[in-house]
Coordinates of C-alpha atoms in Angstrom, one line a residue:
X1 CA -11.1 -5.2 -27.2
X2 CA -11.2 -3.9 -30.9
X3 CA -11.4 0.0 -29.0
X4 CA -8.6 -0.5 -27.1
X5 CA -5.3 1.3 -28.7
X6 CA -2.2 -0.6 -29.5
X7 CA -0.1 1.8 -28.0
X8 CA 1.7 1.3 -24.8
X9 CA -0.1 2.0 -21.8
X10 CA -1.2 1.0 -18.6
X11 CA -4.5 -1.2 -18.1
X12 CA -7.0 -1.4 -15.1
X13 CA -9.5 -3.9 -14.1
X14 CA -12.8 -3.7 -11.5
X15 CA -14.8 -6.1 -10.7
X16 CA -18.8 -5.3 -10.1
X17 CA -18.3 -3.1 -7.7
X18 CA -15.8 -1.0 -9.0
X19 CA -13.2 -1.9 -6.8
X20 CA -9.8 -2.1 -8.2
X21 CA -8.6 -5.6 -8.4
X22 CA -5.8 -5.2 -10.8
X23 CA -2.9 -2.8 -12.7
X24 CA -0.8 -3.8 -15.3
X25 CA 1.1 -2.3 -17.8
X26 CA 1.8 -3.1 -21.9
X27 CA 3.8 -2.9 -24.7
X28 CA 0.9 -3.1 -26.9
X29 CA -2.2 -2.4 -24.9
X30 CA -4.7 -4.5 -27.1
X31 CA -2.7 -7.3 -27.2
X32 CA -2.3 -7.7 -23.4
X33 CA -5.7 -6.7 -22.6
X34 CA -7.0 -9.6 -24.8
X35 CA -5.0 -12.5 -23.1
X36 CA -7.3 -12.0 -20.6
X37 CA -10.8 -11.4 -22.3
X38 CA -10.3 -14.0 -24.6
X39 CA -12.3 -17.3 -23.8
X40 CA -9.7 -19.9 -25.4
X41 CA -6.8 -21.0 -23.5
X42 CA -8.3 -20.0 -19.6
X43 CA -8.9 -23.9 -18.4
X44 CA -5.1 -23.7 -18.8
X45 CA -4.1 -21.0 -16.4
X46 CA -3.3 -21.3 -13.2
X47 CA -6.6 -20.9 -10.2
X48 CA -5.6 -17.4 -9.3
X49 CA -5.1 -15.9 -12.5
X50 CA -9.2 -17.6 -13.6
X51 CA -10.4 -16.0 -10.5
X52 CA -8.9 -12.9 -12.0
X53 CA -10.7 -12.9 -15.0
X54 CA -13.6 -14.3 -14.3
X55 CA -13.9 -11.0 -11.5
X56 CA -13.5 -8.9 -14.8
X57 CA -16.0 -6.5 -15.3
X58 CA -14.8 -3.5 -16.3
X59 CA -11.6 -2.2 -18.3
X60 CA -10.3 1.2 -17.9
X61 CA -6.8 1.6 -20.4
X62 CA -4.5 4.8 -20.2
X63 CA -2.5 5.3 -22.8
X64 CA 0.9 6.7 -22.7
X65 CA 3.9 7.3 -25.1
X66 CA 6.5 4.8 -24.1
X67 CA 7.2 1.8 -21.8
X68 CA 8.9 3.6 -19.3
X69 CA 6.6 5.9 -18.6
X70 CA 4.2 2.6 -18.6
X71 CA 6.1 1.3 -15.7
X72 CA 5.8 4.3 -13.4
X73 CA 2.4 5.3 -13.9
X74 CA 1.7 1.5 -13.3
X75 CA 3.9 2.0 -9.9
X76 CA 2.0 5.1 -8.8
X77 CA -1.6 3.3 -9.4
X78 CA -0.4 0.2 -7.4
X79 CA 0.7 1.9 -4.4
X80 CA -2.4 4.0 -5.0
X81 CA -4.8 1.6 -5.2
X82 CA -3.3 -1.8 -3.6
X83 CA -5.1 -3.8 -5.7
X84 CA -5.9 -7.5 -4.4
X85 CA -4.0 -9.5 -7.3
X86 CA -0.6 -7.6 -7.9
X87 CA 1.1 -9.6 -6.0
X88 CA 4.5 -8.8 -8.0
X89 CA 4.4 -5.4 -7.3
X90 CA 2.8 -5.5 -3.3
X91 CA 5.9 -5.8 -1.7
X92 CA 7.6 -2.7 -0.7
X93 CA 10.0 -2.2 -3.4
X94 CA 9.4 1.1 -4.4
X95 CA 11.5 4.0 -6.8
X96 CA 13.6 6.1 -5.1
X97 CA 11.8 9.5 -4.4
X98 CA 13.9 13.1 -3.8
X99 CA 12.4 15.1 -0.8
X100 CA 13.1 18.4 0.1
X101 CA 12.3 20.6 3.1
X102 CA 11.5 24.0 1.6
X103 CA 11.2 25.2 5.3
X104 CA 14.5 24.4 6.4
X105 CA 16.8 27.3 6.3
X106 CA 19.3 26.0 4.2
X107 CA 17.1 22.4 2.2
X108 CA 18.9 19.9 0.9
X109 CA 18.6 17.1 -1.9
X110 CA 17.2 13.5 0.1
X111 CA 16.8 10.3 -1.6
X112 CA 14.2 8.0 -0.1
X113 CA 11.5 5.5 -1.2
X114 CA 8.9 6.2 1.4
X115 CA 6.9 9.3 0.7
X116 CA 5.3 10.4 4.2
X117 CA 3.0 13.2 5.2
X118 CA 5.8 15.3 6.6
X119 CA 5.6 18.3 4.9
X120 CA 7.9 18.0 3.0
X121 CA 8.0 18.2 -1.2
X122 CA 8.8 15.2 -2.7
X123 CA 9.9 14.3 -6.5
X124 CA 9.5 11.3 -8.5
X125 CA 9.7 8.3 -9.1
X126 CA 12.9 8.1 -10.8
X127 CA 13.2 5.0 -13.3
X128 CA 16.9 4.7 -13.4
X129 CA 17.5 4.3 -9.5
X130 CA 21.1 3.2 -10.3
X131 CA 21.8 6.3 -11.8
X132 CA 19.9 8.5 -9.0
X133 CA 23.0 9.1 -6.9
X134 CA 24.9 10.8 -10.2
X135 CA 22.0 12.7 -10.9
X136 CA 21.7 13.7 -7.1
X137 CA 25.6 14.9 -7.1
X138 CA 24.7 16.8 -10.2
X139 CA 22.5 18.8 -9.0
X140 CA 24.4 19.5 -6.1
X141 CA 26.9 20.6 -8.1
X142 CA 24.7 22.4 -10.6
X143 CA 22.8 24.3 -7.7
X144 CA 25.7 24.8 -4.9
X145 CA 23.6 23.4 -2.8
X146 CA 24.8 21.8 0.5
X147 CA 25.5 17.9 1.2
X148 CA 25.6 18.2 5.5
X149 CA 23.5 16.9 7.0
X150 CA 23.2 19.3 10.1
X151 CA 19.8 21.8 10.2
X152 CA 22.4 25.4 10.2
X153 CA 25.5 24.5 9.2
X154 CA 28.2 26.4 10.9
X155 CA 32.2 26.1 10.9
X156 CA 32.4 23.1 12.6
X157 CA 30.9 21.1 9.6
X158 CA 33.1 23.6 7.1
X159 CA 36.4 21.2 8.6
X160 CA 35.0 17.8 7.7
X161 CA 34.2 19.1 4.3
X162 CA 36.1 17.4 0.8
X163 CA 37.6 19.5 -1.2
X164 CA 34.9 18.3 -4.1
X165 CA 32.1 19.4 -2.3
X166 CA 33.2 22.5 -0.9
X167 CA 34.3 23.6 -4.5
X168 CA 30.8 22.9 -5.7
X169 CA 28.9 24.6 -2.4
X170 CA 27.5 27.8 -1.8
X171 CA 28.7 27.7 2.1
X172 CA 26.0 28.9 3.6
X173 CA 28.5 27.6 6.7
X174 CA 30.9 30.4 6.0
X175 CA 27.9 32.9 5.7
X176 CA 28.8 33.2 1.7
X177 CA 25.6 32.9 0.8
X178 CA 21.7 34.7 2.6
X179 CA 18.9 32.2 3.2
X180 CA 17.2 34.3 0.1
X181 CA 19.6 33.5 -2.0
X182 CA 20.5 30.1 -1.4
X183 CA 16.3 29.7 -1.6
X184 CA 16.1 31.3 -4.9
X185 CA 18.7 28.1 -5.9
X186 CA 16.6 25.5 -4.5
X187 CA 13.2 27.7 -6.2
X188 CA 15.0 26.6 -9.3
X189 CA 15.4 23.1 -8.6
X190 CA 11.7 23.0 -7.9
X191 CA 10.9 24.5 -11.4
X192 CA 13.5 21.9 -13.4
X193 CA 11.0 19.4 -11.2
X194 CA 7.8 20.6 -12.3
X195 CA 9.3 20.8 -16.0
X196 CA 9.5 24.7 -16.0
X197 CA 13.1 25.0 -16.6
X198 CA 14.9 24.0 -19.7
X199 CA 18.7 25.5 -18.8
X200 CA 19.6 21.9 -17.0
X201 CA 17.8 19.9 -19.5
X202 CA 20.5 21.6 -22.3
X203 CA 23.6 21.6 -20.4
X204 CA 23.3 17.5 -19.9
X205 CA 22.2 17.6 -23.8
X206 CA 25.2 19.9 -24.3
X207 CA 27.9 18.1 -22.4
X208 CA 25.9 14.5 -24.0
X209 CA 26.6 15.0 -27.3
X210 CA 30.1 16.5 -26.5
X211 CA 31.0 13.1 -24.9
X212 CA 29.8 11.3 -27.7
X213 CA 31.8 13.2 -30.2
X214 CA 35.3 12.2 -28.1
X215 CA 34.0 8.5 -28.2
X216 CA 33.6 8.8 -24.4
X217 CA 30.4 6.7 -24.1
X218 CA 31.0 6.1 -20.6
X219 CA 30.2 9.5 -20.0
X220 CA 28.1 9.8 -22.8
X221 CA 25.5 7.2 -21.3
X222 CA 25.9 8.7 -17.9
X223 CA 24.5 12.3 -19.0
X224 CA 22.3 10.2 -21.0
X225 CA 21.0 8.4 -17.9
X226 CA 20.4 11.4 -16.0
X227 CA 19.1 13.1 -18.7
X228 CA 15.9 10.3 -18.6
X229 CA 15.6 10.6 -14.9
X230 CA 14.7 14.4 -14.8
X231 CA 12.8 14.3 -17.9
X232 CA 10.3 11.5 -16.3
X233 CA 9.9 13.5 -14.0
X234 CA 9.7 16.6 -15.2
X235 CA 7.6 16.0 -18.2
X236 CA 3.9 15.7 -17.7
X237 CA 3.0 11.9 -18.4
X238 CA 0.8 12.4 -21.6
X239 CA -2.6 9.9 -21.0
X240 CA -5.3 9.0 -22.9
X241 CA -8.4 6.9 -21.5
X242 CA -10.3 4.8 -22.8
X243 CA -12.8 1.9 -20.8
X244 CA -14.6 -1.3 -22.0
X245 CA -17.4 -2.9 -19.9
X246 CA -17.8 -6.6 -19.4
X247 CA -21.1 -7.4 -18.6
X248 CA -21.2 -9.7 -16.1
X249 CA -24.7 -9.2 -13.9
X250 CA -23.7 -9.8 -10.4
X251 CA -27.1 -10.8 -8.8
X252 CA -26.6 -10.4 -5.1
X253 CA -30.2 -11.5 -4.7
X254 CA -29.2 -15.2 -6.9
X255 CA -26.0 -15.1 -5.1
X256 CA -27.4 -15.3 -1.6
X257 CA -30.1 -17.8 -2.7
X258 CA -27.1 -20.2 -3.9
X259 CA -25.4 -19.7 -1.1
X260 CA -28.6 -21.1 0.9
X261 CA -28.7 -24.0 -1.2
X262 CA -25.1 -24.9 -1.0
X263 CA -24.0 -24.8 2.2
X264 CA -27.4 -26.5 3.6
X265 CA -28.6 -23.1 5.7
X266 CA -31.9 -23.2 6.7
X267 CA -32.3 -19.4 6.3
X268 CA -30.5 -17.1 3.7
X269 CA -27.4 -15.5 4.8
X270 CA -28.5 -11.9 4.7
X271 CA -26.0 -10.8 6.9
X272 CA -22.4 -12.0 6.7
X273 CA -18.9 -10.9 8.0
X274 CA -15.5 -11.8 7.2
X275 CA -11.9 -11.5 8.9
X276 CA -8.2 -11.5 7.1
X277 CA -5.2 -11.0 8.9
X278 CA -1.8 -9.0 8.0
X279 CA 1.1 -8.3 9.6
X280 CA 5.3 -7.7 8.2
X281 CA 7.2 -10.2 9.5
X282 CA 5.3 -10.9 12.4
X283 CA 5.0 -7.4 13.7
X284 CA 2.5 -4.9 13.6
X285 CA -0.3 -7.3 13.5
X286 CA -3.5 -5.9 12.3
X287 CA -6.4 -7.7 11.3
X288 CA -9.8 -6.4 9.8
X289 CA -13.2 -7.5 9.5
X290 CA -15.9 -6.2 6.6
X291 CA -19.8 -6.7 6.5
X292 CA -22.1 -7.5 3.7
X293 CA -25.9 -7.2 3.9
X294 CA -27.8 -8.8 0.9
X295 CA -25.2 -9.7 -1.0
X296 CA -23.5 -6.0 -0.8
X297 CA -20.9 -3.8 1.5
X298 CA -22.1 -2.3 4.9
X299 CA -18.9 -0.1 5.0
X300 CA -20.6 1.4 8.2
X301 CA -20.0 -1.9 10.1
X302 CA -16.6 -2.9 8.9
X303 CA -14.2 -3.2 11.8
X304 CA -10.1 -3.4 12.4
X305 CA -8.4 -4.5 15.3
X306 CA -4.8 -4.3 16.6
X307 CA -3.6 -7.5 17.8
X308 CA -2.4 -7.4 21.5
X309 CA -1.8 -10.7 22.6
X310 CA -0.2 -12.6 19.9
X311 CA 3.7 -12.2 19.4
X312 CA 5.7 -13.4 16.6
X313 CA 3.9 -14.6 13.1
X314 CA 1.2 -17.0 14.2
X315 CA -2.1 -16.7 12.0
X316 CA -4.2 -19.2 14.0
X317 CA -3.9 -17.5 17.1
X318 CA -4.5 -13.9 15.8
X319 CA -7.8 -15.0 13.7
X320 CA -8.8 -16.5 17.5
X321 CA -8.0 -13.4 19.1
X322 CA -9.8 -10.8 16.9
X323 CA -12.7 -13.4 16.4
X324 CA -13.1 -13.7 21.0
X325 CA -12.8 -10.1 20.7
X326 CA -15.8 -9.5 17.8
X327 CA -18.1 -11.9 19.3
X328 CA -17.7 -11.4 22.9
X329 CA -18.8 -7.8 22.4
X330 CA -22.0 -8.4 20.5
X331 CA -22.9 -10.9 22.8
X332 CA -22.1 -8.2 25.6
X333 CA -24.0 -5.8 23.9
X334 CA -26.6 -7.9 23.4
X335 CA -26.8 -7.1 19.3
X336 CA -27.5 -9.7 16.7
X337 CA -25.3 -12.6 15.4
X338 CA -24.5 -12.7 11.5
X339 CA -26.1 -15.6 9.4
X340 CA -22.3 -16.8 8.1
X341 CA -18.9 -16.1 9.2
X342 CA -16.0 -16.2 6.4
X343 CA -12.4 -16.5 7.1
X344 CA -9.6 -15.7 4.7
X345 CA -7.6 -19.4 4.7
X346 CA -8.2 -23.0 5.1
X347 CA -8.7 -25.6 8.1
X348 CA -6.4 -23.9 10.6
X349 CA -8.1 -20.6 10.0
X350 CA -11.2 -21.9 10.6
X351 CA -10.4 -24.0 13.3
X352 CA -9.1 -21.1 15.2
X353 CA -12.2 -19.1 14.8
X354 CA -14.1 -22.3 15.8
X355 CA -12.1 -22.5 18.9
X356 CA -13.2 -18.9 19.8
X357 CA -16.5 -19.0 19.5
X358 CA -17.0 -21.9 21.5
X359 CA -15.4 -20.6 24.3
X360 CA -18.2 -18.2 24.3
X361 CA -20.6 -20.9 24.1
X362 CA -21.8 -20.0 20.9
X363 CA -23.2 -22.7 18.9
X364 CA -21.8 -23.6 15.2
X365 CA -23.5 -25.3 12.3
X366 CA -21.9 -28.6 11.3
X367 CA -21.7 -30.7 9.0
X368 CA -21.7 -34.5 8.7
X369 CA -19.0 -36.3 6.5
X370 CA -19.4 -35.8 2.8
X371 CA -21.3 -38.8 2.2
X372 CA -23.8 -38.0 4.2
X373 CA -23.7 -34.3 3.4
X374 CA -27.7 -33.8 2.1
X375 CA -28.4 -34.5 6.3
X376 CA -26.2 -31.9 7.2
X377 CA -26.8 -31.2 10.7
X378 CA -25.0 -32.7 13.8
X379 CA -28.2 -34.4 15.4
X380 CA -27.1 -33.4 19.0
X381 CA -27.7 -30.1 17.6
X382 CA -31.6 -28.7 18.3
X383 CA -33.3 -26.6 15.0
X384 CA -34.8 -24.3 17.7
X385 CA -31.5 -22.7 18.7
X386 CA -29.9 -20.2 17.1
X387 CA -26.7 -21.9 14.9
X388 CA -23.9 -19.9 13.6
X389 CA -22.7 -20.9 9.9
X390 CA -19.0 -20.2 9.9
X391 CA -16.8 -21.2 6.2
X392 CA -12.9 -20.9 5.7
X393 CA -12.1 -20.1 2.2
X394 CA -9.1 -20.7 0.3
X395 CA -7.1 -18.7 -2.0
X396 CA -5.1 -21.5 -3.8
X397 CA -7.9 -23.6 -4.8
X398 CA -11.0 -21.3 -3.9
X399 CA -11.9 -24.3 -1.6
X400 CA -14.5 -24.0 1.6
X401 CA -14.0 -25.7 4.5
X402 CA -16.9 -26.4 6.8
X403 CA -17.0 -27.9 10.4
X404 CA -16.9 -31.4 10.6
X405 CA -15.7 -32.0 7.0
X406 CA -12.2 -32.9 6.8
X407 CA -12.3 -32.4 3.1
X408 CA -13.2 -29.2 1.6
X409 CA -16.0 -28.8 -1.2
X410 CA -15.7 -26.2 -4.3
X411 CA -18.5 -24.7 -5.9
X412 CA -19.0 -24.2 -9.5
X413 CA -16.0 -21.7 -10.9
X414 CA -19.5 -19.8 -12.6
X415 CA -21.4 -19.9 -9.8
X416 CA -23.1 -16.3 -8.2
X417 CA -22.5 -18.0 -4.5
X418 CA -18.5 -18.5 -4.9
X419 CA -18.5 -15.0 -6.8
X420 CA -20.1 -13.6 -4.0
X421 CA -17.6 -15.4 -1.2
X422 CA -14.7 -14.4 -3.2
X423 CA -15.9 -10.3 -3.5
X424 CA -16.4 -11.0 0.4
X425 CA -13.2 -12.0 0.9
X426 CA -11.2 -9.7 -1.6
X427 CA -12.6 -7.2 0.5
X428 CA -12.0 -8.2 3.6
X429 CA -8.2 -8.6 2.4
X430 CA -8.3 -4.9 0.7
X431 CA -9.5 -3.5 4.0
X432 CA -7.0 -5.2 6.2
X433 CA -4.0 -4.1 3.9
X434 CA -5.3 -0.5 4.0
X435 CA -5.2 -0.5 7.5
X436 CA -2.1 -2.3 8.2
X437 CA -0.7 0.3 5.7
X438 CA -1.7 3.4 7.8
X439 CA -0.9 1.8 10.7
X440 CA 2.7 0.9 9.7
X441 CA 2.9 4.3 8.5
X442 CA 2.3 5.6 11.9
X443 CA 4.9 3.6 13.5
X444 CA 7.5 4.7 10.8
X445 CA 6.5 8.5 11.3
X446 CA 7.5 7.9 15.1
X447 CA 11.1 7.6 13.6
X448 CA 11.3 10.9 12.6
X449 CA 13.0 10.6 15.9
X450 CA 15.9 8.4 14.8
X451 CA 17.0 12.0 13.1
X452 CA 17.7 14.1 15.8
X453 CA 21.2 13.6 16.6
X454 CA 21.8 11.8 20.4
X455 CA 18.5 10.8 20.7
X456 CA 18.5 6.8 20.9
X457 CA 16.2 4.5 21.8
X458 CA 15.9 4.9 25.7
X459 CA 15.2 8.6 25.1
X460 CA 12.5 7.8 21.9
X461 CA 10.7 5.7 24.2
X462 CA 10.2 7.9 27.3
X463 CA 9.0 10.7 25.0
X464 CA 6.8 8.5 23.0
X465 CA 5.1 6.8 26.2
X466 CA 4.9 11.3 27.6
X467 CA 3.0 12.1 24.1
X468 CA 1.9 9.6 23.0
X469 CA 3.0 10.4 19.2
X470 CA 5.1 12.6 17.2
X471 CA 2.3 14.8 15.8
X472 CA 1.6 15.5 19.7
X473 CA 4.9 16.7 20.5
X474 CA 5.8 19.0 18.0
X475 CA 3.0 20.6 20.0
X476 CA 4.7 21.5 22.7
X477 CA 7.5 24.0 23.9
X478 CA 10.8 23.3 25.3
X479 CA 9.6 24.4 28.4
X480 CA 6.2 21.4 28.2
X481 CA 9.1 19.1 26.9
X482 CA 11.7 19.9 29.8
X483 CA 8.4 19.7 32.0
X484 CA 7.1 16.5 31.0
X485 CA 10.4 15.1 30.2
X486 CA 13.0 16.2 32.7
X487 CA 15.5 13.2 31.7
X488 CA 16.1 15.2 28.5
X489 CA 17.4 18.6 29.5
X490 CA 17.2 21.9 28.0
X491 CA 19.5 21.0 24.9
X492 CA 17.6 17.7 23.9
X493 CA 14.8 19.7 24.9
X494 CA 15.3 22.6 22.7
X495 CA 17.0 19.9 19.7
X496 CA 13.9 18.2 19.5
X497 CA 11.8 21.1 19.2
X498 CA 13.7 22.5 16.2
X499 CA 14.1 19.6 14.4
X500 CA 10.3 19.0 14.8
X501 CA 9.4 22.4 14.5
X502 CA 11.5 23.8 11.6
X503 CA 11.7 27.8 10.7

């Protein structure tokens, strides 16, 4: 740790295989980094935070100049790379974002926290989200740009204008401004964005310092704060790398060999697949299933499913689901069974999978009590059929369950086999989150249909069960649309197409 700077900074670790498996950011980059590295003191911290470590294996820092700028760039990499132990930060708090439509005839300044693939040009993070909104006004203000919400404004929106605004706007409403003109505006808004234009920059300096000199510190630290959350933005982050390798020599070959030994197989456990399951608040149920060969990824053979038949949060019954599904179609297909099956969690998991695959009549390797453990097999069992080892492991404790043992065992904390099972199941997790991202993405992109003024949900769901999906219908005419569609009529028709299709 002696090459690591003690400037602030943002730190990343990977474990063997390079993945990603944790961001963090520091005052002092040295300091923090070494909590971790250093031996003393780790029998003390809690299970999760050893696994961490002991995953460890390589060190990538990125120096910055402050902490703020520490927190975003820490922000950006997690939602990046959705790393397996940032558990403060998974959660869908995110900084507020400013979007603009550069298409739209007249664009206009819109705050949000979910950057989609729109098309749209988006801005941020900002650190100082309370202050967002005053910074948002201003440059409103600044720029004349408009605050309605419709696509061309026209008179009608002119009469529900305040005062305020309208002082401030360019009207494009009233025709006092061209489309050129009020894009040459918004041009310059993109270049105090991208930290080409210094005029805003000194006129919040300007009126600042002017505040401070009247003892107005109110106003003084809102400039102030406004002042931060276009220069974070604007500013390039200044970085410097630097990385740090922890040897730690994986040994899938050692590893599988252990694994053997441990959980009394009679053949190594070449081939072995995993399943995790994630959903948000019991809807849009994914789950995912990866596949390691010899101790390493077969990306090739990793597998998600959408859950159809479970409703409502109910882990046990969507591990039996996706595991009926897997199974039933390699037995279909007639393809070869893995040597072990790991699921993400503890006896309920595992019972549920259990449950599965003996409704296909697929035979499972158990286990005797502990006592008896060295015998192993169930005797009604014959060595000449083909026996499926299947193992639940938990997070909390890094326990495994096994069939027929109503306590769980735990291998050594230094062991290549548990190493192995937790990469296995780390990755299993990663995978499912990724896709339960892009699927939940998906979803929320079909709401670009919420936007279109009059269309509710009766109407969202007849076009969405026509097309299919958003992406297909901004395909299509108003004439397919009125085709295809006929309950919406030529003005929802033609609404739709404009607001999916803007000039």
């Amino acid at each position: 740790s002696q090459d690591i700077s003690r400037k602030p900074g943002v730190y990343i670790f990977r474990n063997n295989f390079g993945d990603v498996i944790y961001v963090g950011k520091a005052k002092n980059l040295r300091k923090r980094v070494s909590t971790y590295i250093r031996p003393s003191g780790h029998k003390k911290k809690d299970p999760k935070l050893r696994s961490l470590i002991k995953s460890i294996a390589d060190i990538e820092t990125i120096e910055v100049r402050n902490e703020q700028e520490a927190l975003i760039l820490e922000a950006k990499l997690i939602k990046k790379y959705y790393p397996r132990y940032n558990i403060d930060l998974r959660d869908d708090k995110r900084f507020l974002l400013i979007k603009l439509d550069l298409k739209a005839p007249y664009p206009r300044i819109i705050t949000t926290r979910l950057k989609k693939d729109d098309g749209f040009s988006y801005y941020g993070p900002f650190p100082q989200v309370s202050a967002l909104k005053e910074t948002v006004r201003f440059l409103n203000d600044y720029y004349s740009l408009r605050r309605c919400s419709t696509r061309i404004p026209g008179n009608k929106d002119r009469e529900h204008c305040l005062d305020s605004i309208v002082r401030n706007c360019s009207a494009p409403c009233e025709n006092k401004i061209t489309q050129k003109e009020y894009h040459v505006k918004v041009n310059q808004l993109c270049e105090l964005f991208a930290g080409k234009n210094k005029q805003v920059i000194e006129h919040l300096e300007g009126r600042m310092h002017k505040a401070a000199e009247k003892k107005l510190f109110e106003e003084a630290a809102r400039m102030r704060d406004m002042l931060e959350n276009i220069k974070f933005i604007s500013v390039q982050i200044n970085r410097s790398f630097a990385r740090a390798r922890i040897v730690r020599d994986n040994k899938p070959d050692k590893a599988i060999a252990e694994l053997k030994e441990y959980l009394k197989l009679e053949n190594k456990p070449n081939k072995i697949e995993c399943f995790d399951n994630s959903n948000l608040s019991g809807q849009m149920a994914v789950a995912a299933m990866v596949c390691f060969k010899k101790g390493r990824p077969s990306n090739k053979d990793y597998r998600h499913y959408n859950i159809r038949e479970v409703k409502g949060i109910d882990d046990f019954a969507t591990m039996q689901e996706v595991i009926g599904r897997r199974y039933s179609r390699i037995l279909r297909e007639g393809r070869e069974l893995p040597d072990l099956i790991l699921v993400d969690g503890g006896k309920g998991q595992l019972s549920s999978a259990i449950k599965a695959l003996e409704k296909l009549n697929i035979k499972i390797k158990k286990y005797l009590p502990k006592d008896s453990f060295e015998k192993s097999l169930v005797s009604d069992i014959k060595k000449s059929e083909k026996m499926i080892a299947i193992a639940g492991l938990a997070k909390k404790h890094e326990e495994i369950f096994l069939p027929g043992l109503s306590k769980s065992i735990r291998l050594q904390r230094n062991s290549y086999a548990l190493r192995l099972l937790q990469h296995i199941r780390d990755e299993a997790h990663r995978f499912a989150i990724n896709f339960h991202r892009k699927y939940r993405q998906k979803q929320i992109s079909n709401s670009i249909l919420d936007e279109i003024p009059g269309i509710g949900e009766k109407r969202k769901k007849i076009l969405l069960k026509e097309f299919g999906s958003v992406n297909k219908l901004k395909k299509m005419s108003v004439e397919e649309i009125l085709i295809r569609a006929p309950g919406m009529g030529e003005i929802f028709a033609r609404k739709i197409f404009e607001h999916l299709n803007p000039v």
